[in-house]
Amino acid sequence: MFRRTFWFTAGAAAGVWATAKVNRKLKQLTPESLAAQAANKAVETGHRLKDFALDVRAGMLQREAELDEALGLAAPVEPGRELPESRRRAALGPAAHPTTYSFSKTPTSSYNRNEDH
């Protein structure tokens, strides 16, 4: 008698467990649930990309500081030794002029692609 009761109870418990598991899986596969999961993954990916970009930026700033120090560019400029604004621009080279195009097929100013390289 006890054997039959044990197996009946074990079978009922297994049936309840399997039904609960199937229902849980079906709820996970509804369109609303799938959309929420995709949105959560997208937000998580966005956070990871942001963290990566911040790490790259921090590394860039650190490396720039190292290069400035190695090249002696980190030294403060003595008062009166800095170049005036017009000479600073001349020292940097000619300013690039943007090319403006009209609606015709030819540009209004010449553009040499080799100047970019």
PDB file of C-alpha atoms in Angstrom:
ATOM      1  CA  MET A   1       0.000   0.000   0.000  1.00  0.00           C
ATOM      2  CA  PHE A   2       2.792   2.435   0.875  1.00  0.00           C
ATOM      3  CA  ARG A   3       4.527   1.745  -2.406  1.00  0.00           C
ATOM      4  CA  ARG A   4       1.531   2.747  -4.455  1.00  0.00           C
ATOM      5  CA  THR A   5       1.035   5.909  -2.400  1.00  0.00           C
ATOM      6  CA  PHE A   6       4.728   6.810  -2.803  1.00  0.00           C
ATOM      7  CA  TRP A   7       4.699   6.364  -6.579  1.00  0.00           C
ATOM      8  CA  PHE A   8       1.393   8.194  -6.939  1.00  0.00           C
ATOM      9  CA  THR A   9       2.792  11.140  -4.941  1.00  0.00           C
ATOM     10  CA  ALA A  10       6.077  11.088  -6.888  1.00  0.00           C
ATOM     11  CA  GLY A  11       4.186  11.074 -10.199  1.00  0.00           C
ATOM     12  CA  ALA A  12       1.911  13.921  -9.131  1.00  0.00           C
ATOM     13  CA  ALA A  13       4.897  15.984  -7.958  1.00  0.00           C
ATOM     14  CA  ALA A  14       6.735  15.342 -11.236  1.00  0.00           C
ATOM     15  CA  GLY A  15       3.627  16.384 -13.186  1.00  0.00           C
ATOM     16  CA  VAL A  16       3.252  19.614 -11.207  1.00  0.00           C
ATOM     17  CA  TRP A  17       6.964  20.376 -11.610  1.00  0.00           C
ATOM     18  CA  ALA A  18       6.885  19.717 -15.382  1.00  0.00           C
ATOM     19  CA  THR A  19       3.719  21.802 -15.835  1.00  0.00           C
ATOM     20  CA  ALA A  20       5.218  24.726 -13.915  1.00  0.00           C
ATOM     21  CA  LYS A  21       8.420  24.527 -15.930  1.00  0.00           C
ATOM     22  CA  VAL A  22       6.554  24.447 -19.273  1.00  0.00           C
ATOM     23  CA  ASN A  23       4.336  27.391 -18.254  1.00  0.00           C
ATOM     24  CA  ARG A  24       7.390  29.406 -17.197  1.00  0.00           C
ATOM     25  CA  LYS A  25       9.062  28.721 -20.564  1.00  0.00           C
ATOM     26  CA  LEU A  26       5.906  29.660 -22.470  1.00  0.00           C
ATOM     27  CA  LYS A  27       5.753  32.996 -20.628  1.00  0.00           C
ATOM     28  CA  GLN A  28       9.380  33.656 -21.609  1.00  0.00           C
ATOM     29  CA  LEU A  29       8.515  33.097 -25.264  1.00  0.00           C
ATOM     30  CA  THR A  30       5.653  35.591 -25.509  1.00  0.00           C
ATOM     31  CA  PRO A  31       6.272  38.538 -27.852  1.00  0.00           C
ATOM     32  CA  GLU A  32       6.202  41.029 -24.960  1.00  0.00           C
ATOM     33  CA  SER A  33       8.763  39.052 -22.999  1.00  0.00           C
ATOM     34  CA  LEU A  34      11.024  38.633 -26.037  1.00  0.00           C
ATOM     35  CA  ALA A  35      10.821  42.382 -26.736  1.00  0.00           C
ATOM     36  CA  ALA A  36      11.706  43.175 -23.121  1.00  0.00           C
ATOM     37  CA  GLN A  37      14.652  40.772 -23.237  1.00  0.00           C
ATOM     38  CA  ALA A  38      15.918  42.347 -26.473  1.00  0.00           C
ATOM     39  CA  ALA A  39      15.565  45.838 -24.994  1.00  0.00           C
ATOM     40  CA  ASN A  40      17.466  44.797 -21.873  1.00  0.00           C
ATOM     41  CA  LYS A  41      20.262  43.310 -23.992  1.00  0.00           C
ATOM     42  CA  ALA A  42      20.434  46.499 -26.075  1.00  0.00           C
ATOM     43  CA  VAL A  43      20.686  48.666 -22.956  1.00  0.00           C
ATOM     44  CA  GLU A  44      23.345  46.367 -21.514  1.00  0.00           C
ATOM     45  CA  THR A  45      25.316  46.511 -24.772  1.00  0.00           C
ATOM     46  CA  GLY A  46      25.034  50.304 -24.773  1.00  0.00           C
ATOM     47  CA  HIS A  47      26.446  50.467 -21.262  1.00  0.00           C
ATOM     48  CA  ARG A  48      29.314  48.192 -22.229  1.00  0.00           C
ATOM     49  CA  LEU A  49      30.096  50.351 -25.284  1.00  0.00           C
ATOM     50  CA  LYS A  50      30.002  53.484 -23.142  1.00  0.00           C
ATOM     51  CA  ASP A  51      32.367  51.916 -20.611  1.00  0.00           C
ATOM     52  CA  PHE A  52      34.684  50.855 -23.440  1.00  0.00           C
ATOM     53  CA  ALA A  53      34.655  54.366 -24.924  1.00  0.00           C
ATOM     54  CA  LEU A  54      35.438  55.871 -21.514  1.00  0.00           C
ATOM     55  CA  ASP A  55      38.319  53.421 -21.058  1.00  0.00           C
ATOM     56  CA  VAL A  56      39.683  54.285 -24.507  1.00  0.00           C
ATOM     57  CA  ARG A  57      39.381  58.006 -23.746  1.00  0.00           C
ATOM     58  CA  ALA A  58      41.195  57.605 -20.412  1.00  0.00           C
ATOM     59  CA  GLY A  59      43.965  55.611 -22.091  1.00  0.00           C
ATOM     60  CA  MET A  60      44.208  58.208 -24.838  1.00  0.00           C
ATOM     61  CA  LEU A  61      44.588  61.033 -22.323  1.00  0.00           C
ATOM     62  CA  GLN A  62      47.168  59.076 -20.341  1.00  0.00           C
ATOM     63  CA  ARG A  63      49.191  58.288 -23.468  1.00  0.00           C
ATOM     64  CA  GLU A  64      48.956  61.906 -24.637  1.00  0.00           C
ATOM     65  CA  ALA A  65      50.286  63.067 -21.264  1.00  0.00           C
ATOM     66  CA  GLU A  66      53.154  60.564 -21.524  1.00  0.00           C
ATOM     67  CA  LEU A  67      54.027  61.773 -25.025  1.00  0.00           C
ATOM     68  CA  ASP A  68      53.788  65.428 -23.981  1.00  0.00           C
ATOM     69  CA  GLU A  69      56.145  64.735 -21.098  1.00  0.00           C
ATOM     70  CA  ALA A  70      58.564  62.772 -23.301  1.00  0.00           C
ATOM     71  CA  LEU A  71      58.613  65.534 -25.935  1.00  0.00           C
ATOM     72  CA  GLY A  72      58.883  68.326 -23.384  1.00  0.00           C
ATOM     73  CA  LEU A  73      55.530  69.792 -24.336  1.00  0.00           C
ATOM     74  CA  ALA A  74      54.171  69.583 -20.805  1.00  0.00           C
ATOM     75  CA  ALA A  75      56.490  72.369 -19.612  1.00  0.00           C
ATOM     76  CA  PRO A  76      54.659  75.605 -18.833  1.00  0.00           C
ATOM     77  CA  VAL A  77      55.213  78.491 -21.243  1.00  0.00           C
ATOM     78  CA  GLU A  78      57.072  81.443 -19.782  1.00  0.00           C
ATOM     79  CA  PRO A  79      55.062  84.663 -19.631  1.00  0.00           C
ATOM     80  CA  GLY A  80      55.719  86.840 -22.659  1.00  0.00           C
ATOM     81  CA  ARG A  81      57.109  83.903 -24.689  1.00  0.00           C
ATOM     82  CA  GLU A  82      53.835  82.713 -26.252  1.00  0.00           C
ATOM     83  CA  LEU A  83      53.113  83.577 -29.852  1.00  0.00           C
ATOM     84  CA  PRO A  84      50.401  86.057 -30.714  1.00  0.00           C
ATOM     85  CA  GLU A  85      47.266  84.532 -32.243  1.00  0.00           C
ATOM     86  CA  SER A  86      48.127  85.473 -35.838  1.00  0.00           C
ATOM     87  CA  ARG A  87      51.607  83.934 -35.617  1.00  0.00           C
ATOM     88  CA  ARG A  88      50.221  80.807 -33.957  1.00  0.00           C
ATOM     89  CA  ARG A  89      47.968  80.177 -36.939  1.00  0.00           C
ATOM     90  CA  ALA A  90      50.849  80.822 -39.360  1.00  0.00           C
ATOM     91  CA  ALA A  91      53.012  78.343 -37.479  1.00  0.00           C
ATOM     92  CA  LEU A  92      50.340  75.676 -37.798  1.00  0.00           C
ATOM     93  CA  GLY A  93      50.142  76.030 -41.578  1.00  0.00           C
ATOM     94  CA  PRO A  94      47.520  77.271 -43.994  1.00  0.00           C
ATOM     95  CA  ALA A  95      43.914  76.908 -42.963  1.00  0.00           C
ATOM     96  CA  ALA A  96      41.833  74.546 -45.051  1.00  0.00           C
ATOM     97  CA  HIS A  97      39.184  76.292 -47.121  1.00  0.00           C
ATOM     98  CA  PRO A  98      35.938  74.379 -47.442  1.00  0.00           C
ATOM     99  CA  THR A  99      34.904  73.576 -50.960  1.00  0.00           C
ATOM    100  CA  THR A 100      31.493  74.930 -51.833  1.00  0.00           C
ATOM    101  CA  TYR A 101      29.489  73.315 -54.573  1.00  0.00           C
ATOM    102  CA  SER A 102      26.736  74.873 -56.573  1.00  0.00           C
ATOM    103  CA  PHE A 103      23.970  72.947 -58.279  1.00  0.00           C
ATOM    104  CA  SER A 104      26.011  72.745 -61.450  1.00  0.00           C
ATOM    105  CA  LYS A 105      28.248  69.761 -62.155  1.00  0.00           C
ATOM    106  CA  THR A 106      31.509  71.650 -61.555  1.00  0.00           C
ATOM    107  CA  PRO A 107      32.693  72.863 -58.141  1.00  0.00           C
ATOM    108  CA  THR A 108      33.067  76.597 -57.564  1.00  0.00           C
ATOM    109  CA  SER A 109      36.597  76.077 -56.196  1.00  0.00           C
ATOM    110  CA  SER A 110      39.163  73.481 -57.187  1.00  0.00           C
ATOM    111  CA  TYR A 111      39.639  70.448 -55.012  1.00  0.00           C
ATOM    112  CA  ASN A 112      42.749  68.304 -55.071  1.00  0.00           C
ATOM    113  CA  ARG A 113      42.263  64.937 -53.375  1.00  0.00           C
ATOM    114  CA  ASN A 114      46.011  64.544 -52.895  1.00  0.00           C
ATOM    115  CA  GLU A 115      46.075  67.484 -50.483  1.00  0.00           C
ATOM    116  CA  ASP A 116      44.263  65.388 -47.884  1.00  0.00           C
ATOM    117  CA  HIS A 117      47.038  62.810 -47.663  1.00  0.00           C
TER     118      HIS A 117
END
